[in-house]
Coordinates of C-alpha atoms and ligand atoms in Angstrom, one line a residue:
X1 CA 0.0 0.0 0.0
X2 CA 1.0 3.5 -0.7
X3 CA 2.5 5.6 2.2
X4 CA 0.0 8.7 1.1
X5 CA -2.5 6.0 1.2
X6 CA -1.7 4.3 4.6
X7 CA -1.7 7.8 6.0
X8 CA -4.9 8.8 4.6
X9 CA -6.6 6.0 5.8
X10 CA -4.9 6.7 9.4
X11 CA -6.0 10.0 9.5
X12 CA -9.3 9.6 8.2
X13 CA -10.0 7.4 10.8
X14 CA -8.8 8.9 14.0
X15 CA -10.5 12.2 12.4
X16 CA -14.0 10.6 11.9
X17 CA -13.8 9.3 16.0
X18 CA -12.7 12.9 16.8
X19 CA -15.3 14.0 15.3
X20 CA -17.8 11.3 16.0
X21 CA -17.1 11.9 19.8
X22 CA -17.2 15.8 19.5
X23 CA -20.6 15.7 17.7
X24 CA -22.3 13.4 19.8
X25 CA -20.7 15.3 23.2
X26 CA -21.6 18.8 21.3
X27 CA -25.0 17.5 20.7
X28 CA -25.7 16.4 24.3
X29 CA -24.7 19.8 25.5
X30 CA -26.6 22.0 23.4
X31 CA -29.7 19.9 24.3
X32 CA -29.4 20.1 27.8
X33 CA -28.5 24.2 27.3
X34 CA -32.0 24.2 25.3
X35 CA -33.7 22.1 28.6
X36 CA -32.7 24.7 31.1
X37 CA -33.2 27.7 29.3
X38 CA -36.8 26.3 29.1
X39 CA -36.8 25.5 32.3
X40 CA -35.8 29.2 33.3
X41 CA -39.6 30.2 31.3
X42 CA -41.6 27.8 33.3
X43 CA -39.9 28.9 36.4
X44 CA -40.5 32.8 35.3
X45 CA -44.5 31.9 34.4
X46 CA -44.3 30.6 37.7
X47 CA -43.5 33.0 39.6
X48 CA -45.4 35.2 37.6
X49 CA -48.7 33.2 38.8
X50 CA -47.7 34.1 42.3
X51 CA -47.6 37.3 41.4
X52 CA -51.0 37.6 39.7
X53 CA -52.5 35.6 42.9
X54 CA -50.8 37.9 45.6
X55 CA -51.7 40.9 43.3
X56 CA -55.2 39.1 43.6
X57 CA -54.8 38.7 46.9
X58 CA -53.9 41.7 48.1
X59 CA -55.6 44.4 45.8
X60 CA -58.2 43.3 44.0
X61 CA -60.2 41.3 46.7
X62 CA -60.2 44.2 49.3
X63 CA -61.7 46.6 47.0
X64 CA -64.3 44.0 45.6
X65 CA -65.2 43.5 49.3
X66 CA -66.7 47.0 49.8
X67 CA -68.8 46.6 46.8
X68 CA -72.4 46.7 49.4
X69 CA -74.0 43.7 47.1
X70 CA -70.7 41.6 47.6
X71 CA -71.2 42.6 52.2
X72 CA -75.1 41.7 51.5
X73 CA -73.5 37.9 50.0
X74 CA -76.0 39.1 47.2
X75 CA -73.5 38.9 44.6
X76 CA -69.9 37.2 44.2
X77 CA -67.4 38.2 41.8
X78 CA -64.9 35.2 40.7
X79 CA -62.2 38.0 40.0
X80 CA -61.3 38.0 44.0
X81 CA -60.7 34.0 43.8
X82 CA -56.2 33.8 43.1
X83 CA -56.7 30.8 40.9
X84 CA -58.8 32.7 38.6
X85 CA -56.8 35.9 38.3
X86 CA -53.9 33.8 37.5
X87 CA -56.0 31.7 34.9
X88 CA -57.2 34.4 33.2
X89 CA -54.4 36.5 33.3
X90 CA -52.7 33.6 31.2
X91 CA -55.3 32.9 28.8
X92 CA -54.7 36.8 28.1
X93 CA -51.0 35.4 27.5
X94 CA -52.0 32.6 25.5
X95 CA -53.3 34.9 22.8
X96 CA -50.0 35.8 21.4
X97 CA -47.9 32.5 22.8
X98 CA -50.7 30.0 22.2
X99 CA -48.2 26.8 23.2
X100 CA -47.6 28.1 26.6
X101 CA -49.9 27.6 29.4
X102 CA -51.1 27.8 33.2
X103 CA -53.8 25.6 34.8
X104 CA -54.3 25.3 38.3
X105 CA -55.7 21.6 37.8
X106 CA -58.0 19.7 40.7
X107 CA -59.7 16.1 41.2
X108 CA -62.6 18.1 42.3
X109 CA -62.7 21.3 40.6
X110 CA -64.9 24.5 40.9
X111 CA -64.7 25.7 37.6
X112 CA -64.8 22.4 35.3
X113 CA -61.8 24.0 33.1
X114 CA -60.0 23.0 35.9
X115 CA -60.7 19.4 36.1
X116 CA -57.2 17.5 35.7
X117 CA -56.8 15.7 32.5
X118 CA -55.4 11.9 33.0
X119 CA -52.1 13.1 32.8
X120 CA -52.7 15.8 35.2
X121 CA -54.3 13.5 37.9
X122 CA -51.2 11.3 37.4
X123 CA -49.2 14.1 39.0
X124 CA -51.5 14.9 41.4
X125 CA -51.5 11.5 42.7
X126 CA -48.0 11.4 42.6
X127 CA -48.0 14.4 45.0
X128 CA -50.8 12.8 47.4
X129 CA -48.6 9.3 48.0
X130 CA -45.0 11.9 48.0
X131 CA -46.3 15.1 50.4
X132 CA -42.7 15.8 50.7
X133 CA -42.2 16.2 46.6
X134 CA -42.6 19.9 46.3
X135 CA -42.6 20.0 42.6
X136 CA -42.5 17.8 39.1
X137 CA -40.5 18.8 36.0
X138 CA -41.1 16.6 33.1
X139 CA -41.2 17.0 29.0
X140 CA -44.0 15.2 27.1
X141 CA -45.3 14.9 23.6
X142 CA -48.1 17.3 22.6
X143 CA -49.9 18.2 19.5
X144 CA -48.0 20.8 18.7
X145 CA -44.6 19.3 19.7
X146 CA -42.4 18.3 22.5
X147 CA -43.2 20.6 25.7
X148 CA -41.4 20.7 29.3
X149 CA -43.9 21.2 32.2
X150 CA -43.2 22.3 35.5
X151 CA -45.9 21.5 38.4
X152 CA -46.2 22.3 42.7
X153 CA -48.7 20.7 44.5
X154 CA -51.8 23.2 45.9
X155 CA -52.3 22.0 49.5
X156 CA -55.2 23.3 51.7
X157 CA -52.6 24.9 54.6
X158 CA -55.1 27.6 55.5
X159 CA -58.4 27.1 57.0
X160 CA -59.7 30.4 55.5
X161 CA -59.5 28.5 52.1
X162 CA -62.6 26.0 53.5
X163 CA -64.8 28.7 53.9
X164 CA -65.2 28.2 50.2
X165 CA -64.3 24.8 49.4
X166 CA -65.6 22.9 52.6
X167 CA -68.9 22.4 53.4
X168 CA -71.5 24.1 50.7
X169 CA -74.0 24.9 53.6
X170 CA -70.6 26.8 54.6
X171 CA -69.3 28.5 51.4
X172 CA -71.0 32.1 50.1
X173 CA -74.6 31.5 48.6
X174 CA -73.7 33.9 45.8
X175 CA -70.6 32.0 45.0
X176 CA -72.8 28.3 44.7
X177 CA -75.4 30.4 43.0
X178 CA -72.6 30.3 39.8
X179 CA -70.6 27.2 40.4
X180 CA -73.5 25.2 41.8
X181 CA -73.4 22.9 44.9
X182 CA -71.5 20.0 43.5
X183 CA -68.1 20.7 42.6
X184 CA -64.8 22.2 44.7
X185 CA -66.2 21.5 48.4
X186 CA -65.3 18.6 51.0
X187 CA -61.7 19.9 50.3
X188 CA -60.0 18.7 53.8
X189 CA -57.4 20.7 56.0
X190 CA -53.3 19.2 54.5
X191 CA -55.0 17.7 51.6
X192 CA -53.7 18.2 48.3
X193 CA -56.4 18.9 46.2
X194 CA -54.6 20.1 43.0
X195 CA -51.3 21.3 41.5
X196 CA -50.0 24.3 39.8
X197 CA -49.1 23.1 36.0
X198 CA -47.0 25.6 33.9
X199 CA -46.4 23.7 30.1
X200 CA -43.9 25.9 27.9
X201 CA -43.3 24.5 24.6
X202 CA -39.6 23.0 23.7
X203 CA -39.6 22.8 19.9
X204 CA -38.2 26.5 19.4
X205 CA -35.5 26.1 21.3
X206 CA -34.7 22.0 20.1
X207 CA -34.7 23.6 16.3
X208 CA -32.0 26.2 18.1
X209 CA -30.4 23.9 19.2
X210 CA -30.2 21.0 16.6
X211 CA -29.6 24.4 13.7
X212 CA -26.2 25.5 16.1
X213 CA -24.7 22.0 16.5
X214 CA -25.3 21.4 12.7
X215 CA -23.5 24.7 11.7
X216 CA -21.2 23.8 14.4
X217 CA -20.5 20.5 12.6
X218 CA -19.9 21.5 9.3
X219 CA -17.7 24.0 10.1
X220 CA -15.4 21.5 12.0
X221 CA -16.0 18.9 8.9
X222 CA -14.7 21.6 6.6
X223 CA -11.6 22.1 9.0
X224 CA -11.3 18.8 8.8
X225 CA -10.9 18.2 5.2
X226 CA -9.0 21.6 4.4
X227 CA -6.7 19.6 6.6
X228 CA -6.5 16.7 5.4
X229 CA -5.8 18.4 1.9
X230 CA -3.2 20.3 3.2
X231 CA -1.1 17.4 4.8
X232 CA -1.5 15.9 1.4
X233 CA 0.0 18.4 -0.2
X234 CA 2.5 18.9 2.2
X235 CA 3.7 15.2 2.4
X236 CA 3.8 15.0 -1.0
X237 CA 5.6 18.4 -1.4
X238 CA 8.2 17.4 1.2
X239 CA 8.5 13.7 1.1
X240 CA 7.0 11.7 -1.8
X241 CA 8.3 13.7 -4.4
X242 CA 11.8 13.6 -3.2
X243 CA 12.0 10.0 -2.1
X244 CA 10.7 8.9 -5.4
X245 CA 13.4 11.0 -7.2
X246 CA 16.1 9.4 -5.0
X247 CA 14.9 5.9 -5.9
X248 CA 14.8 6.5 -9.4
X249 CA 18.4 8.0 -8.7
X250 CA 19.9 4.9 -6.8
X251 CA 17.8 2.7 -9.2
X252 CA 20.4 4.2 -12.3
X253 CA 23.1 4.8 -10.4
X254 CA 22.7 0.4 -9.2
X255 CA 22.6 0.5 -13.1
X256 CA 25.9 1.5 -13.5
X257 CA 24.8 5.1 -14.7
X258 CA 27.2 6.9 -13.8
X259 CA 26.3 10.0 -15.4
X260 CA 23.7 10.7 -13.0
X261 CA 22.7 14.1 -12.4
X262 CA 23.4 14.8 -8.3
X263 CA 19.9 15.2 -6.6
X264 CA 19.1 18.7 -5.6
X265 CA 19.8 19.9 -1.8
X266 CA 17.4 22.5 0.0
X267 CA 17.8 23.3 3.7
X268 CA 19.4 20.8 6.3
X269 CA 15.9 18.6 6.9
X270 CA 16.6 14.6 7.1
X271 CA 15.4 14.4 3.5
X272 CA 18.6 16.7 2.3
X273 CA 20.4 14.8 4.8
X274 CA 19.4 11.8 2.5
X275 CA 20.5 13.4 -0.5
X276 CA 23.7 14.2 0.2
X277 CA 24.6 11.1 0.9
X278 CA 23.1 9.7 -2.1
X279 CA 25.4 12.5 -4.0
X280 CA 28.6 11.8 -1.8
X281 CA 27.8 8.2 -2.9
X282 CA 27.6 8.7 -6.6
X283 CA 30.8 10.5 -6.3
X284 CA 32.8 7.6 -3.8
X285 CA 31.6 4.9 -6.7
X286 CA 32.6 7.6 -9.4
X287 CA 36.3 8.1 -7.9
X288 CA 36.7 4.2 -7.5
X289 CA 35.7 3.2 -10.4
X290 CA 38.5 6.1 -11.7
X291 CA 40.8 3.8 -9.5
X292 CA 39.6 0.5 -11.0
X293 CA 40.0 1.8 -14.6
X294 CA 43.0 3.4 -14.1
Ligands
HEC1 C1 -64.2 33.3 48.6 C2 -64.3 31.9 48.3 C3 -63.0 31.1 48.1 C4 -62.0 31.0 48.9 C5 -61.8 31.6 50.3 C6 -61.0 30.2 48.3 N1 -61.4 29.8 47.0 FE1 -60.5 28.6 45.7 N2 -61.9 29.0 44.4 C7 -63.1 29.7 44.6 C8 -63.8 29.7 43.3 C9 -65.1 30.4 43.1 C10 -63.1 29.1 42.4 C11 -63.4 28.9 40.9 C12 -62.8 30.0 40.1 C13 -62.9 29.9 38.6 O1 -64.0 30.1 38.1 O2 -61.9 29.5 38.0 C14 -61.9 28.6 43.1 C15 -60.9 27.9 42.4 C16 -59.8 27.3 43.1 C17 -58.9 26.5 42.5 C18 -58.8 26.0 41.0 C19 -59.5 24.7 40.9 C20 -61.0 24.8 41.0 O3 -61.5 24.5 42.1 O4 -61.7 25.3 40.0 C21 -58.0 26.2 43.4 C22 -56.7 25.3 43.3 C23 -58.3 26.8 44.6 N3 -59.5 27.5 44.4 C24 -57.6 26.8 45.8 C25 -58.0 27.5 46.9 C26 -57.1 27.6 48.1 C27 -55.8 26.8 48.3 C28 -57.7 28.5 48.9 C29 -57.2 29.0 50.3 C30 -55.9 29.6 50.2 C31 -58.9 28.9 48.3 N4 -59.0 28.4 47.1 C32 -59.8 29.8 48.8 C33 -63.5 30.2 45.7 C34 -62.6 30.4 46.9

């Protein structure tokens, strides 16, 4: 086999594994970069439920309590209740980033948009038998691609929270005027009734992801090859050329060719080195075949 050939083959082989390894290492990393920067949404839309609930909370309901039909319990206005301002507030959102979305999901909802879906009630079951888990982070397939979901559980820690979702005979008459007698009550003190479900979608950032690793990979391909070429070039430059000009050389020269051109001598490298000694040869066999003949 060819030396240029044997080399190739060498090359192009350790060079394939490097590159093998550094794709399939490059490609991990990217996708886990793409994982926690949609992770770090979820977590925002989170946080931003909290907010709408404590702005809930703590502005909204006050002022809707002074309303005199809302003291009289002649009227109730769903806009006081945390899970609904935060609801809302994201179907709002949904209008412009339809894949996103926040549900406050229950076994025994109020409002039946909240009934968990079987998925849902999977989680919420998982936090019923775990009380300790404080929160679920999972990716699963939807219709409109892959999507990461973050989830807390909603545990009844307050007592106040019964006054609605206890008894009926209990809760506001207004309030079971709209939402009826049947749903959202017998909730129990510690009980986790529900959990907070934040989906954000994870296709956008994949295609990112997948789109920098592939330009990431052709460029190092293309590094690759241009040196590959290059060492080609170079060997052939430096050493094929001049080793196959010496053989020819010491092929003559064994011939009894005398006549031989000497071989040409650049710089000091071991290839020169060579050379010379082919030339100081030619001349040794020259001068003693002078001897011979003379
Ligand atoms: C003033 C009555 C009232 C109080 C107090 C109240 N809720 Fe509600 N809650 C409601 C109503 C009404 C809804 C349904 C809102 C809607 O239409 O989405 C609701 C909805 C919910 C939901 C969404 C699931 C569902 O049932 O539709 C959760 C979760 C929830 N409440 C938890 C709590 C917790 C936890 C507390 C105590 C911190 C609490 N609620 C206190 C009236 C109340």
């Amino acid at each position: 086999m060819k030396l240029l050939v044997k080399l190739n083959i060498i090359l192009v082989l350790v060079l394939a594994s490097a590159l093998a390894l550094t794709g399939y290492f490059s490609y991990q990393m990217l996708l886990k970069n793409a994982r926690e920067e949609v992770l770090q949404n979820a977590q925002v839309m989170m946080q931003a439920a909290y907010a709408m609930r404590n702005y809930t909370i703590e502005q909204v309901r006050p002022l809707l309590k002074k309303l005199p039909r809302v003291k009289q319990g002649k009227e109730f206005h769903p806009q006081t209740v945390p899970a609904y301002a935060a609801t809302e507030a994201f179907n709002n959102l949904r209008k412009t980033f339809p894949d996103y979305s926040y549900k406050e999901a229950a076994l025994n909802p109020t409002n039946p948009r909240n009934r968990a879906t079987d998925w849902e009630t999977d989680l919420i079951t998982e936090f019923r038998d775990h009380p300790d888990k404080k929160m679920i982070i999972g990716d699963r397939e939807t219709p409109t691609g892959r999507s990461l979901f973050l989830s807390k559980p909603i545990k009844i820690s307050n007592s106040a929270c019964l006054s609605c979702h206890g008894k009926p005979k209990k809760s506001p008459r207004a309030m079971r005027k709209i939402y009826g007698e049947n749903n959202g009550f017998g909730w129990k003190q510690d009980e986790i009734i529900g959990a907070q479900l934040v989906t954000v979608p994870m296709s956008t950032a994949l295609k990112k992801a997948h789109k920098t690793w592939i330009t990431f990979m052709t460029a190092l391909v293309s590094i690759f090859f241009l040196i590959l070429i290059l060492l080609n070039l170079l060997i052939n430059a430096l050493v094929i050329r001049p080793v196959k000009k010496m053989s020819q050389f010491a092929n003559n020269v064994s011939k009894g060719n005398l006549d031989e051109e000497e071989l040409p001598v650049h710089g000091r490298d071991e290839i020169s080195t060579l050379a010379n000694s082919f030339n100081r040869m030619l001349r040794s066999m020259k001068e003693a075949m002078k001897l011979l003949d003379g």
